CSV table of C-alpha atoms in Angstrom, one decimal:
chain,number,residue,atom,x,y,z
A,15,MET,CA,-117.0,66.7,195.2
A,16,LEU,CA,-116.2,63.5,193.8
A,17,LEU,CA,-117.9,64.3,190.6
A,18,VAL,CA,-116.0,67.7,190.3
A,19,ALA,CA,-112.7,65.9,190.8
A,20,LEU,CA,-113.5,63.4,188.1
A,21,VAL,CA,-114.3,66.2,185.6
A,22,LEU,CA,-111.1,68.1,186.4
A,23,TRP,CA,-109.0,64.9,186.0
A,24,PHE,CA,-110.6,64.2,182.6
A,25,VAL,CA,-110.0,67.7,181.3
A,26,GLY,CA,-106.4,67.7,182.5
A,27,SER,CA,-105.6,64.3,180.9
A,28,GLY,CA,-106.8,65.5,177.5
A,29,ASP,CA,-104.2,68.4,177.3
A,30,ASP,CA,-101.1,66.1,177.8
A,31,GLY,CA,-100.3,65.6,174.0
A,32,PRO,CA,-101.4,66.3,170.4
A,33,PRO,CA,-104.6,64.9,169.1
A,34,ASN,CA,-104.3,61.3,167.9
A,35,GLY,CA,-103.3,61.0,164.2
A,36,SER,CA,-101.8,64.5,163.6
A,37,ALA,CA,-98.1,65.5,163.7
A,38,GLY,CA,-96.9,68.3,165.9
A,39,ALA,CA,-95.3,71.4,164.6
A,40,GLY,CA,-91.5,71.0,164.3
A,41,ALA,CA,-91.6,67.4,165.1
A,42,SER,CA,-89.6,65.2,162.7
A,43,SER,CA,-91.0,62.0,161.2
A,44,PRO,CA,-88.8,59.1,160.1
A,45,ALA,CA,-87.7,59.2,156.3
A,46,PRO,CA,-89.5,56.7,154.2
A,47,SER,CA,-87.4,53.8,153.0
A,48,ILE,CA,-86.6,53.5,149.3
A,49,THR,CA,-86.5,50.0,147.9
A,50,PRO,CA,-85.1,49.2,144.4
A,51,GLY,CA,-87.6,48.2,141.8
A,52,PRO,CA,-87.4,45.1,139.7
A,53,THR,CA,-84.1,44.9,137.7
A,54,PRO,CA,-84.7,44.8,133.9
A,55,SER,CA,-83.2,41.9,132.0
A,56,GLY,CA,-81.1,42.4,128.9
A,57,SER,CA,-78.9,45.2,127.6
A,58,ALA,CA,-79.6,48.8,128.6
A,59,ILE,CA,-78.8,49.9,125.0
A,60,THR,CA,-82.0,49.8,123.0
A,61,SER,CA,-80.8,51.5,119.8
A,62,ARG,CA,-78.8,49.9,117.0
A,63,PRO,CA,-75.3,51.1,116.3
A,64,GLY,CA,-74.6,53.4,113.4
A,65,GLY,CA,-77.0,56.2,114.6
A,66,ARG,CA,-80.1,54.5,113.4
A,67,ASP,CA,-83.1,55.3,115.7
A,68,GLU,CA,-84.5,51.9,115.5
A,69,SER,CA,-85.1,49.4,118.3
A,70,PRO,CA,-85.5,45.8,117.8
A,71,GLY,CA,-89.1,44.6,118.0
A,72,GLU,CA,-90.0,42.3,120.7
A,73,GLY,CA,-90.8,38.7,119.9
A,74,THR,CA,-89.2,35.3,119.6
A,75,GLY,CA,-89.6,34.7,115.9
A,76,ASP,CA,-86.5,33.7,113.9
A,77,GLY,CA,-85.2,36.0,111.2
A,78,GLY,CA,-85.9,34.6,107.8
A,79,THR,CA,-83.0,33.5,105.7
A,80,GLY,CA,-82.5,35.5,102.5
A,81,THR,CA,-82.5,33.4,99.3
A,82,SER,CA,-82.0,36.1,96.7
A,83,SER,CA,-78.6,37.2,95.7
A,84,GLY,CA,-78.0,40.5,93.9
A,85,ALA,CA,-76.6,40.2,90.4
A,86,GLY,CA,-73.1,41.6,90.4
A,87,ALA,CA,-72.4,44.5,88.3
A,88,GLY,CA,-68.9,43.3,87.5
A,89,GLY,CA,-68.1,40.9,84.8
A,90,GLY,CA,-69.4,43.2,82.0
A,91,GLU,CA,-67.8,42.9,78.7
A,92,GLY,CA,-64.5,44.8,78.8
A,93,THR,CA,-62.8,46.3,75.8
A,94,GLY,CA,-60.4,43.7,74.5
A,95,GLY,CA,-56.8,44.5,73.9
A,96,SER,CA,-55.9,45.8,70.5
A,97,ALA,CA,-54.7,43.1,68.1
A,98,GLY,CA,-51.0,43.1,67.7
A,99,SER,CA,-49.5,43.5,64.4
A,100,GLY,CA,-47.7,40.2,64.1
A,101,SER,CA,-45.4,39.2,61.4
A,102,GLY,CA,-45.4,35.9,59.7
A,103,SER,CA,-42.3,33.7,60.1
A,104,GLY,CA,-40.1,32.9,57.2
A,105,SER,CA,-38.2,35.0,54.7
A,106,PRO,CA,-40.0,38.1,53.5
A,107,ASP,CA,-38.6,37.5,50.0
A,108,GLY,CA,-40.3,35.4,47.5
A,109,PRO,CA,-38.9,31.9,47.0
A,110,SER,CA,-36.1,31.6,44.5
A,111,ALA,CA,-34.0,28.8,43.2
A,112,GLY,CA,-31.1,28.3,40.9
A,113,THR,CA,-28.2,30.7,40.6
A,114,SER,CA,-30.4,33.8,40.3
A,115,SER,CA,-33.3,35.3,42.2
A,116,GLY,CA,-36.7,34.0,41.0
A,117,THR,CA,-40.2,35.0,41.5
A,118,GLY,CA,-43.0,33.0,43.0
A,119,GLY,CA,-44.9,32.6,46.2
A,120,ASP,CA,-46.7,30.3,48.6
A,121,SER,CA,-50.4,29.7,49.0
A,122,GLY,CA,-49.9,28.4,52.6
A,123,ARG,CA,-48.7,30.1,55.8
A,124,ARG,CA,-45.0,30.0,56.4
A,125,VAL,CA,-43.8,28.8,59.8
A,126,ALA,CA,-40.4,28.6,61.5
A,127,ALA,CA,-38.5,25.3,61.4
A,128,GLY,CA,-38.7,25.2,65.2
A,129,SER,CA,-42.5,25.6,65.2
A,130,PRO,CA,-44.4,23.4,67.6
A,131,LEU,CA,-46.3,22.0,64.7
A,132,PRO,CA,-45.3,18.4,64.0
A,133,ASN,CA,-43.6,17.5,60.7
A,134,CYS,CA,-45.8,15.9,58.2
A,135,ALA,CA,-45.1,12.2,58.0
A,136,PRO,CA,-44.1,11.1,54.5
A,137,GLY,CA,-47.0,8.7,54.3
A,138,ALA,CA,-49.5,11.6,55.1
A,139,LEU,CA,-48.2,14.0,52.5
A,140,GLU,CA,-49.0,13.7,48.8
A,141,LEU,CA,-47.0,15.9,46.4
A,142,ALA,CA,-47.9,17.0,42.9
A,143,LEU,CA,-45.9,18.9,40.3
A,144,SER,CA,-47.2,21.2,37.6
A,145,SER,CA,-46.1,24.0,35.3
A,146,ALA,CA,-47.9,27.3,35.1
A,147,LYS,CA,-47.9,27.0,31.4
A,148,VAL,CA,-47.0,24.4,28.8
A,149,SER,CA,-45.1,26.7,26.5
A,150,TYR,CA,-43.1,29.8,27.4
A,151,GLY,CA,-42.1,32.7,25.2
A,152,PRO,CA,-38.5,33.9,25.0
A,153,ASP,CA,-39.0,36.6,27.7
A,154,GLU,CA,-41.0,34.4,30.1
A,155,LYS,CA,-39.6,32.6,33.1
A,156,PRO,CA,-41.0,29.1,33.6
A,157,GLU,CA,-42.8,28.6,36.9
A,158,PHE,CA,-43.2,25.3,38.6
A,159,ARG,CA,-45.8,24.6,41.3
A,160,ILE,CA,-45.2,22.1,44.1
A,161,THR,CA,-48.5,21.2,45.7
A,162,ALA,CA,-48.6,19.3,49.0
A,163,LYS,CA,-51.8,17.6,50.3
A,164,ASN,CA,-52.1,16.6,54.0
A,165,THR,CA,-54.1,13.4,54.1
A,166,SER,CA,-53.9,13.1,57.9
A,167,ALA,CA,-56.4,14.4,60.5
A,168,ALA,CA,-54.0,16.9,62.1
A,169,THR,CA,-52.3,20.0,60.9
A,170,CYS,CA,-48.6,19.6,60.3
A,171,LYS,CA,-45.7,21.4,58.6
A,172,ALA,CA,-43.8,20.5,55.5
A,173,ASP,CA,-40.5,21.7,54.0
A,174,LEU,CA,-40.9,22.5,50.3
A,175,GLY,CA,-37.6,24.3,50.0
A,176,PRO,CA,-35.0,23.7,47.2
A,177,LEU,CA,-33.1,21.1,49.2
A,178,ALA,CA,-36.1,19.1,50.5
A,179,VAL,CA,-38.0,19.0,47.2
A,180,VAL,CA,-35.3,19.0,44.5
A,181,LEU,CA,-36.4,20.3,41.1
A,182,THR,CA,-34.4,19.4,38.0
A,183,VAL,CA,-34.7,20.4,34.4
A,184,SER,CA,-33.3,18.2,31.7
A,185,ASP,CA,-33.1,18.6,28.0
A,186,ASP,CA,-34.3,16.2,25.3
A,187,ALA,CA,-30.9,14.5,25.5
A,188,ASP,CA,-31.5,13.7,29.2
A,189,ASP,CA,-28.7,16.1,30.2
A,190,GLU,CA,-29.3,18.1,33.4
A,191,VAL,CA,-29.6,21.8,32.7
A,192,TRP,CA,-30.7,23.1,36.1
A,193,SER,CA,-31.1,21.9,39.7
A,194,SER,CA,-32.7,23.7,42.6
A,195,LYS,CA,-30.1,22.3,45.0
A,196,GLN,CA,-27.2,23.9,43.1
A,197,CYS,CA,-26.3,27.2,44.7
A,198,PRO,CA,-29.8,28.4,45.7
A,199,ARG,CA,-29.9,32.1,46.4
A,200,GLY,CA,-33.2,32.1,48.1
A,201,PRO,CA,-34.1,30.5,51.5
A,202,ARG,CA,-32.9,26.9,51.7
A,203,THR,CA,-35.9,25.8,53.7
A,204,VAL,CA,-39.5,26.7,53.1
A,205,TRP,CA,-41.7,25.4,55.9
A,206,LEU,CA,-45.4,25.7,55.3
A,207,SER,CA,-48.3,24.8,57.6
A,208,VAL,CA,-50.5,22.3,55.9
A,209,PRO,CA,-54.1,22.0,57.3
A,210,ALA,CA,-55.6,18.6,58.0
A,211,GLY,CA,-57.1,17.5,54.7
A,212,GLY,CA,-55.9,20.7,53.0
A,213,THR,CA,-53.3,21.6,50.4
A,214,VAL,CA,-50.6,24.3,50.0
A,215,THR,CA,-48.6,25.3,47.0
A,216,HIS,CA,-45.1,26.5,46.7
A,217,THR,CA,-44.1,28.1,43.4
A,218,VAL,CA,-40.6,28.2,42.0
A,219,ALA,CA,-39.4,30.3,39.1
A,220,TRP,CA,-36.5,29.3,36.8
A,221,ASP,CA,-34.6,32.0,35.1
A,222,ARG,CA,-33.5,29.6,32.3
A,223,ARG,CA,-29.9,29.7,33.3
A,224,TYR,CA,-27.8,26.5,33.6
A,225,SER,CA,-26.7,25.4,37.1
A,226,THR,CA,-23.1,25.7,38.1
A,227,GLU,CA,-21.1,24.3,41.0
A,228,GLN,CA,-19.2,27.6,41.4
A,229,CYS,CA,-21.7,29.5,43.5
A,230,ASP,CA,-19.6,32.7,43.5
A,231,LYS,CA,-19.7,32.8,39.7
A,232,PRO,CA,-23.3,32.5,38.4
A,233,SER,CA,-23.7,30.9,35.0
A,234,THR,CA,-24.3,33.1,32.1
A,235,ARG,CA,-25.5,30.3,29.8
A,236,SER,CA,-29.2,30.2,29.1
A,237,ALA,CA,-31.3,27.2,27.9
A,238,SER,CA,-32.0,27.0,24.2
A,239,PRO,CA,-35.5,26.7,22.8
A,240,GLY,CA,-36.9,23.2,22.9
A,241,THR,CA,-38.7,20.7,25.1
A,242,TYR,CA,-37.6,20.1,28.6
A,243,LEU,CA,-38.4,17.5,31.3
A,244,VAL,CA,-39.0,18.8,34.9
A,245,GLU,CA,-38.8,16.4,37.8
A,246,ALA,CA,-39.4,16.8,41.5
A,247,ALA,CA,-37.8,14.4,44.0
A,248,ALA,CA,-38.4,14.3,47.8
A,249,PRO,CA,-37.7,11.7,50.5
A,250,GLY,CA,-40.5,9.1,50.7
A,251,GLN,CA,-42.1,10.4,47.6
A,252,LYS,CA,-42.2,9.1,44.0
A,253,VAL,CA,-40.5,11.2,41.4
A,254,LEU,CA,-42.9,13.6,39.8
A,255,ARG,CA,-42.6,14.8,36.2
A,256,ALA,CA,-43.9,17.5,33.9
A,257,SER,CA,-42.7,18.8,30.5
A,258,ILE,CA,-42.4,22.3,29.2
A,259,THR,CA,-41.5,23.9,25.9
A,260,LEU,CA,-39.3,27.0,25.5
A,261,ALA,CA,-40.6,28.6,22.3
A,262,LYS,CA,-38.3,30.4,19.8
A,263,ASP,CA,-40.6,33.4,19.6
C-alpha cells in the first residue's frame, strides 16, 4: 500500500504546472530591455554642402598646400584711346615783321609763353643770322633766317619774335631803312621749343618797305636797288650781321 501511495503522489505532483523551460499559452513574458548602442562621434552630416554626393575620406593626413596660381585672364592689351587732334600753340599765321605782312616760317615747334618749359639761358643759346639769298630781284622779298642753337643738356624755349630779336636793315650810308620792332603786324612773340643740343630756325620776310612810327599809316616808300646791311640784336647776344643786294633787274 505504501508503494501504491508513493506512485499516486508522484503522478499527482507532475501535473501541478507546465513542463520546465516552456511558456504556457496566454502567459505574458516580460518585455526585453533596449539599451542604446555606442554614440558615434562627430557630425551626423556626412555629405558636403552644395549638393555634392561626396563624403570626406577618413584619415589624419593634412591637406597639401597649393603652390600654383592660375594666370589671370585680365590685363590683356586693351585698345588704346584714339589720338586726339591737338593743335599747336602759337599763331596760325606765318611770322611777319615790318609794316606789312610777311611770309616765312619756323623749323621748330611753337609753344605758349606760359609753357612749363624753362626759358633758355642767354649763355646756353647761340644765335646765327643768314639770308636766304645774297641777291634779290625786283619782285623778290628778302628772307632772313634766325637760327638758335641750344648748347645745354635740357630742352628749353626761346623767343625769336620781332621784339626779342630785333632785325634792322641799313643802307650803304648807314641809315636805318627798316626795323622789326617798328609796328610789327605779326605776332610780337615767337616762342619755340629748342631741343637739348638742337637748333631751330625762324624766318622773317621783309617787304622792302621803310619803317614808320605811324603804325596806322603804313609806309609806301620802298627800298631802292643797292647793298644793304642786315643786323640782329638780342639781349645777351653779340650783334649778328649779313649783307644783301637788291638788284635792279
